[in-house]
Short mmCIF file of C-alpha atoms in Angstrom, two decimals:
data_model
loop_
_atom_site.label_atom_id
_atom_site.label_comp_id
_atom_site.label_asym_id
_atom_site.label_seq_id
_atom_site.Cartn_x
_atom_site.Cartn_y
_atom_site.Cartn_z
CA UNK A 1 0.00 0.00 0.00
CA UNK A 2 1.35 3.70 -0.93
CA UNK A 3 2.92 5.09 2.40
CA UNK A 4 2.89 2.21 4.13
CA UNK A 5 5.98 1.48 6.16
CA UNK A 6 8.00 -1.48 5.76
CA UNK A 7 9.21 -3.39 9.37
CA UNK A 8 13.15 -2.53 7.84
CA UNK A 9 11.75 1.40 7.42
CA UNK A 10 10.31 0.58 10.89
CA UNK A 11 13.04 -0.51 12.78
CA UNK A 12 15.46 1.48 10.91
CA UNK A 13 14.13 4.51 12.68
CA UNK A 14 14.07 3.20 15.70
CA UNK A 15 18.08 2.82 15.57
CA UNK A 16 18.59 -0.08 17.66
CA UNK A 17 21.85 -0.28 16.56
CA UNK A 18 22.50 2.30 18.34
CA UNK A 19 20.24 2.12 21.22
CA UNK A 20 20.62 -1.29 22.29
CA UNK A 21 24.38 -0.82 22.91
CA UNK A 22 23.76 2.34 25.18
CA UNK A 23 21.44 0.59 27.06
CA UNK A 24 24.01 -2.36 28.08
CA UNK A 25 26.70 -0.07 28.34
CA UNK A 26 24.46 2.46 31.25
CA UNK A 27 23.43 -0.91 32.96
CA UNK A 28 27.16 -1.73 33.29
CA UNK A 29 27.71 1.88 34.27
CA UNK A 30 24.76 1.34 36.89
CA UNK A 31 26.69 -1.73 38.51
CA UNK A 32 30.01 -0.03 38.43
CA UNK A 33 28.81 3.07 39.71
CA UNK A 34 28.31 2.31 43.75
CA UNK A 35 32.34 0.71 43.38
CA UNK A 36 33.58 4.17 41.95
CA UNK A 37 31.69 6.07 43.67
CA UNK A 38 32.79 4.65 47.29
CA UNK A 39 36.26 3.99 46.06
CA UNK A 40 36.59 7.57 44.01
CA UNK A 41 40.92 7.90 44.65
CA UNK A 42 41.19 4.55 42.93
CA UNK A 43 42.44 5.31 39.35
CA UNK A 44 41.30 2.06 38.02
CA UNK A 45 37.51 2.44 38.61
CA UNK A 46 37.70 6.30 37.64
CA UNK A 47 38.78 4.97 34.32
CA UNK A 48 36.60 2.23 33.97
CA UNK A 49 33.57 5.09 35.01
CA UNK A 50 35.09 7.56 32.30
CA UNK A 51 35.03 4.94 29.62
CA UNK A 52 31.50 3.50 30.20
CA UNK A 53 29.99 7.33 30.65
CA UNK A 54 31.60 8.02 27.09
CA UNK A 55 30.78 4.94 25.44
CA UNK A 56 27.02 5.84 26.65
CA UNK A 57 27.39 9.26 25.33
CA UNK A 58 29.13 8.37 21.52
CA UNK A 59 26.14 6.12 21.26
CA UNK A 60 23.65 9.03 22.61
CA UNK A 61 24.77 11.57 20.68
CA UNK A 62 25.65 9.50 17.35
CA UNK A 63 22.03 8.60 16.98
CA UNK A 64 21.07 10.18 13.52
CA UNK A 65 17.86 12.12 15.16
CA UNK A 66 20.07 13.49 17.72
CA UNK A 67 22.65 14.42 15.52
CA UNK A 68 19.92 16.43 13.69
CA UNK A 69 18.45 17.56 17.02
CA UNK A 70 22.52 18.67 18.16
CA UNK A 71 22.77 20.64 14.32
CA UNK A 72 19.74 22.66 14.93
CA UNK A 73 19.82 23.54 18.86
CA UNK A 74 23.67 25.11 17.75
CA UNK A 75 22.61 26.68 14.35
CA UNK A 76 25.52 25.34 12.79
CA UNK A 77 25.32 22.56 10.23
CA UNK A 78 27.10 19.02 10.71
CA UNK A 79 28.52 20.83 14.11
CA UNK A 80 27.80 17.09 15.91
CA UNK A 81 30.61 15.91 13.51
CA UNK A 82 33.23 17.61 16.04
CA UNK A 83 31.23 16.68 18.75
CA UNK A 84 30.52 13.29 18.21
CA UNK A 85 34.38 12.73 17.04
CA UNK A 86 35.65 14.53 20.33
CA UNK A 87 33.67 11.79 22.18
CA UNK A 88 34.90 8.81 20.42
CA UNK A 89 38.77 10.39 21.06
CA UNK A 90 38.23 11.21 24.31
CA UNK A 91 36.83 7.14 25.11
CA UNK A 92 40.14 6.12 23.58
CA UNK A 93 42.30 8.25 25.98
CA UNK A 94 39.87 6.41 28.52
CA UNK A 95 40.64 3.20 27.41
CA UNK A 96 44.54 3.87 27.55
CA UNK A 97 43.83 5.26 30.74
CA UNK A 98 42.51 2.32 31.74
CA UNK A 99 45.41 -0.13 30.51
CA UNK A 100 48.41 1.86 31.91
CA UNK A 101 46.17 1.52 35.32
CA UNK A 102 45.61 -2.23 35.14
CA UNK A 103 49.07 -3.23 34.04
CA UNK A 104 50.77 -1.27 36.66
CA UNK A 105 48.42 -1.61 39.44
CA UNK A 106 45.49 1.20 41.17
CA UNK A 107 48.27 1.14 43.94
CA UNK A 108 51.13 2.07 41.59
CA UNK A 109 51.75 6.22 42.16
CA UNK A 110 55.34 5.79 40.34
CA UNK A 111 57.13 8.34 37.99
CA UNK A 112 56.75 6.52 34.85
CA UNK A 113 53.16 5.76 35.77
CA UNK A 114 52.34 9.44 35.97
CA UNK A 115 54.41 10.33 33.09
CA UNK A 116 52.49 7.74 30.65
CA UNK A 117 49.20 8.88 31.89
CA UNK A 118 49.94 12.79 31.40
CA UNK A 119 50.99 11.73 28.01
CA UNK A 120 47.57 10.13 27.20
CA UNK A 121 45.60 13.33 28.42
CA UNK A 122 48.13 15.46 26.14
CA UNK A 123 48.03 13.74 23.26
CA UNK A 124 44.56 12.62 23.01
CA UNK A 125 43.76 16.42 24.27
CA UNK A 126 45.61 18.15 21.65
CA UNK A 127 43.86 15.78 19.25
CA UNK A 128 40.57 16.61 20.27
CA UNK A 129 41.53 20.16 20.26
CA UNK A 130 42.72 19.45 16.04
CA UNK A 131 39.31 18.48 15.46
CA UNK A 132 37.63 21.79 16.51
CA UNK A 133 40.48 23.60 14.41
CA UNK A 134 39.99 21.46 11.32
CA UNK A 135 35.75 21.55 11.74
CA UNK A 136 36.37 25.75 11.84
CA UNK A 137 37.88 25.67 8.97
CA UNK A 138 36.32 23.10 6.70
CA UNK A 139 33.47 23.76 4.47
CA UNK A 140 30.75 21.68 5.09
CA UNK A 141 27.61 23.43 4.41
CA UNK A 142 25.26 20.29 3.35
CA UNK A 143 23.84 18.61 7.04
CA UNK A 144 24.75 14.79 6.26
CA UNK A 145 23.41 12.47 9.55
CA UNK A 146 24.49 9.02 8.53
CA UNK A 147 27.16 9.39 5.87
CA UNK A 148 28.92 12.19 6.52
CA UNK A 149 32.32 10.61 6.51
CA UNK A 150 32.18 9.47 2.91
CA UNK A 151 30.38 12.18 1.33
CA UNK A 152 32.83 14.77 2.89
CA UNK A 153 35.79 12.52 2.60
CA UNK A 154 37.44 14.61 -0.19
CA UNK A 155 37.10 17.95 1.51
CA UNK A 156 39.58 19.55 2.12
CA UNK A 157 39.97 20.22 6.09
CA UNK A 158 37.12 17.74 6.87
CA UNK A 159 39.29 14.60 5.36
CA UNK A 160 42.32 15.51 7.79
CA UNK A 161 39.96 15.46 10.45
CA UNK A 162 37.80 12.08 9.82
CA UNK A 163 41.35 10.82 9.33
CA UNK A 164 42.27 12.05 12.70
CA UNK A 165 39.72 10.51 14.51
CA UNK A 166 39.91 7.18 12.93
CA UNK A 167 43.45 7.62 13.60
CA UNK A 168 43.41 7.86 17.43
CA UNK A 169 40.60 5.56 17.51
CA UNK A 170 42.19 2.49 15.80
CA UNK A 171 46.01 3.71 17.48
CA UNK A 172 44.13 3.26 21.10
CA UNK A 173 41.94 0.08 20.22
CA UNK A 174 45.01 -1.56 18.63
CA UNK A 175 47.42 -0.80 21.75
CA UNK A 176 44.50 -2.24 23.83
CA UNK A 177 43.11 -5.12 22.37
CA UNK A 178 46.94 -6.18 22.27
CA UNK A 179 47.98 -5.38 25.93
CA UNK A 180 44.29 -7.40 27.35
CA UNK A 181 45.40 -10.66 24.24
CA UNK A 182 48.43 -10.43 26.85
CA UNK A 183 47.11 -9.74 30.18
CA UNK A 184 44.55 -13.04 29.20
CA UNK A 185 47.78 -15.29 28.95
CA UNK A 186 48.69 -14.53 32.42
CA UNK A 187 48.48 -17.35 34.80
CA UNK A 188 46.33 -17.13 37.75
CA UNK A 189 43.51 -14.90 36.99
CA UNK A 190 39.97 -15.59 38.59
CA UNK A 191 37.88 -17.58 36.15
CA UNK A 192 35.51 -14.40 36.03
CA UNK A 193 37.91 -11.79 35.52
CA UNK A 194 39.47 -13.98 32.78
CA UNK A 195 36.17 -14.13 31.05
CA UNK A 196 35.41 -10.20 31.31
CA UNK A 197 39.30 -9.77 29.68
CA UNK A 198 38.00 -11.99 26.52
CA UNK A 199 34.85 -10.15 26.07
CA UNK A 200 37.26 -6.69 26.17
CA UNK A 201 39.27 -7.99 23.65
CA UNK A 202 36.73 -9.32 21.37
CA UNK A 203 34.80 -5.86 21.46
CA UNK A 204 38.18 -4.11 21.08
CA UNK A 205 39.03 -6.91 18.00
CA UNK A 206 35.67 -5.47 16.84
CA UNK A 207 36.47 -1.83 16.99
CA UNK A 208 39.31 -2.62 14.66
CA UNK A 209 36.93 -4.18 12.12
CA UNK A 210 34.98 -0.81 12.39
CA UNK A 211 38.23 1.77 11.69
CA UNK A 212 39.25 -0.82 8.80
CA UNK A 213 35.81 -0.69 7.49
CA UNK A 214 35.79 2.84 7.66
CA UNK A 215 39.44 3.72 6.45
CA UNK A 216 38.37 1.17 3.38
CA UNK A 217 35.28 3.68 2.56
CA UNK A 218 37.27 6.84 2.52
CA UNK A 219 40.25 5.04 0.11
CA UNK A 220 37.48 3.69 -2.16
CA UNK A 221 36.52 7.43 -2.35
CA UNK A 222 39.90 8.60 -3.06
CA UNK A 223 40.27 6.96 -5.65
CA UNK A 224 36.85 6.82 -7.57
CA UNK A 225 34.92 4.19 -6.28
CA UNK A 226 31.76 3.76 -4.07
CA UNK A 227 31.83 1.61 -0.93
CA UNK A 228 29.89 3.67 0.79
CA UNK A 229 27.67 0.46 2.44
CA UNK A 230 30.82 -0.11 4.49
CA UNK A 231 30.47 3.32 6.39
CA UNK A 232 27.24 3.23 6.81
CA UNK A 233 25.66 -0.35 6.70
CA UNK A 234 28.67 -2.38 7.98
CA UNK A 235 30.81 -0.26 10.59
CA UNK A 236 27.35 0.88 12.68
CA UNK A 237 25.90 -2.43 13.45
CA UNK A 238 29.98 -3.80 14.02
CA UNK A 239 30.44 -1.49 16.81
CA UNK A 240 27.26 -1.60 18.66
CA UNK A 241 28.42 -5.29 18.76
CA UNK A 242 31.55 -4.28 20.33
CA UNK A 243 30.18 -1.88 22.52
CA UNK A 244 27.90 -4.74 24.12
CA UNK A 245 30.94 -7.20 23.94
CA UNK A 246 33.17 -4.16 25.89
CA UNK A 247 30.01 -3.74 28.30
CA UNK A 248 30.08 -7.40 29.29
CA UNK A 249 33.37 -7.32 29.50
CA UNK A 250 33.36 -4.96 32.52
CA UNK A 251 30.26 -6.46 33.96
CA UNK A 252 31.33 -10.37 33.79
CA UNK A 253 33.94 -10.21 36.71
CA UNK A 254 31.66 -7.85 39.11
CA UNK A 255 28.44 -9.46 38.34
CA UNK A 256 30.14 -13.28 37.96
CA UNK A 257 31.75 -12.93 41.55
CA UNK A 258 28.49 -11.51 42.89
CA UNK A 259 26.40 -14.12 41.66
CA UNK A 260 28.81 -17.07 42.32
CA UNK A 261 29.02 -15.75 46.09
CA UNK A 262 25.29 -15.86 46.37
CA UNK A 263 25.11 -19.32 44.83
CA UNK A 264 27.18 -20.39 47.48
CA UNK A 265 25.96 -18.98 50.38
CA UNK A 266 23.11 -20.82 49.24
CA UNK A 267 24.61 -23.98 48.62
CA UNK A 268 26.03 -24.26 52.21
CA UNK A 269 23.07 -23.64 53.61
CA UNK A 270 21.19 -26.44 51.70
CA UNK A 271 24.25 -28.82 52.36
CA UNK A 272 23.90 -28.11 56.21
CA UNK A 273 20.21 -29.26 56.23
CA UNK A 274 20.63 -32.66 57.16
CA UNK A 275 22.63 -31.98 59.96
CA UNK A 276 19.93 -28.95 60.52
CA UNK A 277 17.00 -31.57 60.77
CA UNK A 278 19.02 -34.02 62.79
CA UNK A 279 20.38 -31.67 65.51
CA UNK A 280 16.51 -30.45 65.79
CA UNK A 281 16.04 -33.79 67.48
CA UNK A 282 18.16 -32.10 70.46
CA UNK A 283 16.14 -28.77 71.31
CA UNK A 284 12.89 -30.05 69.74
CA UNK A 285 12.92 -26.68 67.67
CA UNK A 286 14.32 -25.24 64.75
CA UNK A 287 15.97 -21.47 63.72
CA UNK A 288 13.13 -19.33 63.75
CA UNK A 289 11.93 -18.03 60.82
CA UNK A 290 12.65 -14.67 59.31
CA UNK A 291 11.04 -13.29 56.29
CA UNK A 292 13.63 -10.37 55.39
CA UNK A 293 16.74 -12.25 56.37
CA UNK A 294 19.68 -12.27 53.74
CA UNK A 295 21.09 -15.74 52.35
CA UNK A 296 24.18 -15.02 54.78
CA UNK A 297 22.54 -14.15 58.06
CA UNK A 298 20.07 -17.75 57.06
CA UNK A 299 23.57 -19.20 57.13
CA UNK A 300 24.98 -18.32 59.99
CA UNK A 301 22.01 -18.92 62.16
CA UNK A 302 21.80 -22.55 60.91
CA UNK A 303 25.38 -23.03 61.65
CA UNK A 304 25.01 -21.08 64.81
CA UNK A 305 22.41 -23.49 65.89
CA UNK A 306 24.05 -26.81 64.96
CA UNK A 307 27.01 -25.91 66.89
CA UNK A 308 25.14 -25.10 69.91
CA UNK A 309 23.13 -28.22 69.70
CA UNK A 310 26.38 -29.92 69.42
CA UNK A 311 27.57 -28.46 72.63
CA UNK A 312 24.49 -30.22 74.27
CA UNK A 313 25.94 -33.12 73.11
CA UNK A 314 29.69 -33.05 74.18
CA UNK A 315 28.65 -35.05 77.33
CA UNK A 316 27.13 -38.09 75.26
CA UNK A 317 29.52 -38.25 73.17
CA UNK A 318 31.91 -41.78 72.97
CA UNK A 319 35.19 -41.67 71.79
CA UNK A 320 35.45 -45.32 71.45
CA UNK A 321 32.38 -45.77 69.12
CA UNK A 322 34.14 -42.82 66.96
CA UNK A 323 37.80 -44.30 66.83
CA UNK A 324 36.05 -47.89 66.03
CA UNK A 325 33.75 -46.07 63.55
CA UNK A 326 36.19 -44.20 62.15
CA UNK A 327 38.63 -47.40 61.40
CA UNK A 328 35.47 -49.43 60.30
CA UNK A 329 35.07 -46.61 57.35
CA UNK A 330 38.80 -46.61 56.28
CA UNK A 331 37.88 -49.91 55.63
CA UNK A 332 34.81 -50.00 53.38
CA UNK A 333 37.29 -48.27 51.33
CA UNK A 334 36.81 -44.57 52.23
CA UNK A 335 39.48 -41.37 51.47
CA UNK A 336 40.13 -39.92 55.40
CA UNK A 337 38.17 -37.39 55.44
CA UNK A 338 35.32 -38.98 54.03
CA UNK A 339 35.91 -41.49 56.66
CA UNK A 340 35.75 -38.78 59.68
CA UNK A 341 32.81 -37.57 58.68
CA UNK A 342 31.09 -40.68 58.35
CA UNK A 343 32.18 -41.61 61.88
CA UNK A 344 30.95 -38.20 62.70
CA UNK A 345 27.89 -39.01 62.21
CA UNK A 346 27.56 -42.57 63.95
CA UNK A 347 29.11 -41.10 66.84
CA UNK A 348 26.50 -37.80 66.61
CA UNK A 349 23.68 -39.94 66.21
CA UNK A 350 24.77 -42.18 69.01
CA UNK A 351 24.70 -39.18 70.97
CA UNK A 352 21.50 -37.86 70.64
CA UNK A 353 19.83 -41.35 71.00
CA UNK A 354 22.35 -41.41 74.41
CA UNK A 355 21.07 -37.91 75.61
CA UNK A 356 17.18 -39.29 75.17
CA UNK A 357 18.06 -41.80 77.03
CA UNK A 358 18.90 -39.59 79.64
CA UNK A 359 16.95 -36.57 79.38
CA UNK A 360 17.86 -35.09 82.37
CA UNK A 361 21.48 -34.42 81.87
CA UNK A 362 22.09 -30.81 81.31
CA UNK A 363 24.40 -29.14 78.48
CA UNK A 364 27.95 -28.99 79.22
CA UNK A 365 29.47 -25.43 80.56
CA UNK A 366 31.77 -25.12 77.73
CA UNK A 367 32.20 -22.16 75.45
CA UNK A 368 32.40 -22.45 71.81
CA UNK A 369 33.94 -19.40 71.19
CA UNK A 370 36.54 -18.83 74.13
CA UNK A 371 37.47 -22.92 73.94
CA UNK A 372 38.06 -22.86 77.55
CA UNK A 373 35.72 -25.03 80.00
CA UNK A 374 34.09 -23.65 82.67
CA UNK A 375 33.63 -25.28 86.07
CA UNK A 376 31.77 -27.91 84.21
CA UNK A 377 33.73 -30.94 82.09
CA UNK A 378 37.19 -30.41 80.00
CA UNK A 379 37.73 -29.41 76.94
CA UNK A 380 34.61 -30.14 74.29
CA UNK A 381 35.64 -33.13 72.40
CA UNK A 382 32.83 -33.95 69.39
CA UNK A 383 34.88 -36.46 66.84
CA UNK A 384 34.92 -35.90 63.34
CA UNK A 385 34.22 -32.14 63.89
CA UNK A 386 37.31 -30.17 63.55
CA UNK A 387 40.87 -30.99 63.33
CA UNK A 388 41.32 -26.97 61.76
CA UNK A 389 44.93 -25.73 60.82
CA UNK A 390 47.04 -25.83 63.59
CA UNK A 391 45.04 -27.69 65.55
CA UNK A 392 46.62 -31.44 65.43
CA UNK A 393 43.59 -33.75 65.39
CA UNK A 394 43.44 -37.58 67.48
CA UNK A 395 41.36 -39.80 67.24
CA UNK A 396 38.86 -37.35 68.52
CA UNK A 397 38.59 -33.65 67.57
CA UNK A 398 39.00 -30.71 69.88
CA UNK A 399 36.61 -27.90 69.21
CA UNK A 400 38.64 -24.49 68.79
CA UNK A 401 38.21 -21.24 68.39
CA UNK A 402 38.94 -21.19 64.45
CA UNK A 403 35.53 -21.42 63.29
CA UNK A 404 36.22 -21.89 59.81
CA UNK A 405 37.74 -25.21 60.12
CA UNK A 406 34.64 -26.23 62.43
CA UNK A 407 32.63 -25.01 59.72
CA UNK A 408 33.63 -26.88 56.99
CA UNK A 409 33.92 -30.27 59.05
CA UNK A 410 29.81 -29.57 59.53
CA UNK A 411 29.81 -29.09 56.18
CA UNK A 412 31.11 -32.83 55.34
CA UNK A 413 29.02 -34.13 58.07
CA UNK A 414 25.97 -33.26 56.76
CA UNK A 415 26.85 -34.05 53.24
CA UNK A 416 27.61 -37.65 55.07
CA UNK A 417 24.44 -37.76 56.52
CA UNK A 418 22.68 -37.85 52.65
CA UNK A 419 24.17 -41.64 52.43
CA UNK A 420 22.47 -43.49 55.15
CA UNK A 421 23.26 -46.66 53.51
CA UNK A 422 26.61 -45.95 54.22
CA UNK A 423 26.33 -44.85 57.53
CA UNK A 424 24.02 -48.08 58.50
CA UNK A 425 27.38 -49.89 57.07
CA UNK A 426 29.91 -48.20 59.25
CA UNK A 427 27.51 -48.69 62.16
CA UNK A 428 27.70 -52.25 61.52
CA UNK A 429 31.58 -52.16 61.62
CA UNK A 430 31.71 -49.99 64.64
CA UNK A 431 29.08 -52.39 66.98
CA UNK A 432 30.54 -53.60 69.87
CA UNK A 433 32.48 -56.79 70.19
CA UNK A 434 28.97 -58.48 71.38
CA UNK A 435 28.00 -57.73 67.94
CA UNK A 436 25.43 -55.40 69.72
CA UNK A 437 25.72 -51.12 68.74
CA UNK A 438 25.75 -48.99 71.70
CA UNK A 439 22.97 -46.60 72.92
CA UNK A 440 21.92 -45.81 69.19
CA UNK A 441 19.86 -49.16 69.67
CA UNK A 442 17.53 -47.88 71.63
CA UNK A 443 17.16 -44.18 70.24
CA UNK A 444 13.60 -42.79 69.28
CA UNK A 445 13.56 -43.14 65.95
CA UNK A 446 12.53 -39.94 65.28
CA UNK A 447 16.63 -39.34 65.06
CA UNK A 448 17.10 -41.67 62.04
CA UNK A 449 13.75 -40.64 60.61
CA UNK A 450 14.95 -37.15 60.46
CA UNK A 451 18.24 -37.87 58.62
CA UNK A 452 16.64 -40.28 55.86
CA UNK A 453 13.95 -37.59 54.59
CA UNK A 454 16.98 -35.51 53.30
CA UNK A 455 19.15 -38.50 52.39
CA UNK A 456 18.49 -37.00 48.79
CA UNK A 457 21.85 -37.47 46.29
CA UNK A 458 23.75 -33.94 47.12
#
């Protein structure tokens, strides 16, 4: 139908080629920004904030409809061309900016440091300053908003500065793209901070297919022929693909690390639930519930509550069954720690069913924290629990201050209490030389009940 608009004419006008990119690169601006604004004397994250803040604003203010909207609020024609080139000049000072403070460090204040960054705001800034010069005294009278650098690519004043731009542009993408191909190589780098360096160099890899693409237009006008579709139907679309590469790039190792710390706050806490349930069996009640608690303070009350459950235990608790335990899993064929923490378990078990049997036996005036007894029994001994650096472990396992070695030995517990199969067999091993197991026989079985309805594979 006459008028009608095609979906191409549609979309077209919408410029998502150019929208799309500026909305990834202001949502990795958003993420970055709390970081740079709480750490604002680190030069590393005021680098990484300058170069996201111009990428956003080449992309803004390159939009054809803006460009027209720029021309007419001035009253100059093509006056975005400076504008719009200024921006793209002064995001490759940022990204230089950025590499000198990567490869020597945020902490790194030296001479030569200093000297190479002073050089990257003076040369970049006399650059930009040649483009204002050149625009002044070019003739450009036509208003051109998508292929300006090909139809004014043989005038004179206007060539020098296209070829300026595209100049600094591809002389900063090329030194970066090959200092991060480097810095990738490195050994040691966080699996998430390796991943954001690929993405940077693919979107800088990019940015070099966009000068060449360009450069290749203006030649091909030089010297009589038309590949004009380069400028404006190949090098657009190519660097709104590197601009979303570049904004992953700085998102990936922020976001990644965020996201994998979440994941395993929330694994522990779904590994501790079997020794959760089964240390209910003590108190009779659970952690109470809290709608608005974070992942981490749902953590630490679950392993705050095991471990004082376990000190209600530290008077039921029979070294023999563990050391017997303990050797009968080294010999179903168990690695050692596997093998403490299935012992762990027998021997926590065999506790609670020993503390039901006698009820009224009160907890054990121990602290957890302080590791030194009270007026009440020695030092809390729970086997299989913790044998924590520099705390040499017997067959039982003295419970210390160091909290992170007791942590993860409640970790393995409760991962051993998902194989009750195994545990049953260990039991067997560890029964008494009457054949007969100790006070576990004649536990409520509301213990073992507990631990077999999250026996689920881990």
């Amino acid at each position: 139908m006459t008028g009608a608009m095609s979906p191409a004419d549609f979309f077209g006008g919408l410029y998502i080629s150019f929208w799309i990119p500026t909305a990834v690169l202001t949502a990795a601006l958003v993420i970055k920004l709390p970081s740079i604004v709480k750490l604002w004397r680190d030069p590393l994250l005021r680098a990484v904030g300058g170069l996201l803040l111009l990428a956003c604003s080449v992309f803004l203010f390159a939009v054809p409809s803006v460009i027209a909207w720029t021309n007419r609020v001035v009253g100059v024609p093509n006056i975005a061309a400076p504008w719009v080139y200024s921006l793209i000049t002064a995001y490759c000072a940022a990204c230089l900016l950025l590499i000198v403070a990567w490869r020597n460090g945020p902490a790194d204040r030296s001479p030569t440091t200093r000297r190479a960054m002073r050089w990257v705001v003076s040369v970049y800034a006399a650059v930009i300053v040649g483009l204002w010069v050149l625009f002044t005294l070019a003739d450009v009278p036509r208003e051109r908003l998508r292929d300006l650098d090909t139809y004014y690519a043989t005038t004179p004043f206007m060539r020098e500065e296209i070829l300026l731009y595209l100049a600094a542009h591809t002389a900063a993408c090329l030194i970066t793209w090959h200092l991060i191909r480097s810095w990738v190589r490195t050994q040691g780098l966080d699996l998430w901070l390796r991943g954001g360096l690929k993405a940077l160099g693919i979107g800088y890899a990019l940015n070099l297919v966009y000068d060449a693409s360009k450069l290749t237009a203006l030649v091909a006008r030089w010297t009589g022929h038309d590949l004009d579709w380069l400028s404006t139907h190949v090098a657009p679309p190519v660097v709104a693909v590197a601009a979303i590469f570049i904004a992953v790039g700085f998102i990936l190792p922020h976001g990644g690390q965020y996201l994998h710390e979440r994941w395993r706050v929330r694994v522990s806490h779904w590994r501790l639930r079997p020794l959760y349930l089964l240390t209910r069996t003590v108190s009779g009640s659970g952690v109470p519930f809290a709608l608005r608690a974070t992942a981490e303070l749902r953590l630490t009350r679950r392993e705050t509550f095991i471990r004082d459950a376990l000190l209600q235990l530290a008077r039921h608790v029979d070294d023999d069954l563990h050391r017997r335990a303990c050797a009968g899993a080294l010999a179903l064929g168990h690695g050692p720690r596997r093998a403490r923490a299935l012992a762990a378990a027998v021997t926590i078990q065999d506790a609670i069913a020993a503390r039901k049997a006698s009820p009224a036996a009160g907890p054990p005036a121990v602290s957890l924290t302080s590791g030194t007894p009270g007026p009440g029994p020695g030092p809390l001994i729970v086997p299989g629990l913790t044998a924590g650096p520099g705390h040499a472990g017997g067959p039982g396992f003295t419970v210390h201050s160091d909290l992170t070695g007791l942590l993860q030995d409640i970790d393995a517990v409760s991962r051993a209490l998902r194989s009750p199969a195994e545990i049953e067999e260990v039991r067997s091993l560890a029964a008494g030389p009457n054949g007969s197991p100790g006070p576990r026989a004649s536990a409520d079985p509301a213990a073992p009940a507990a631990e077999s309805s999250v026996s689920a594979r881990e």
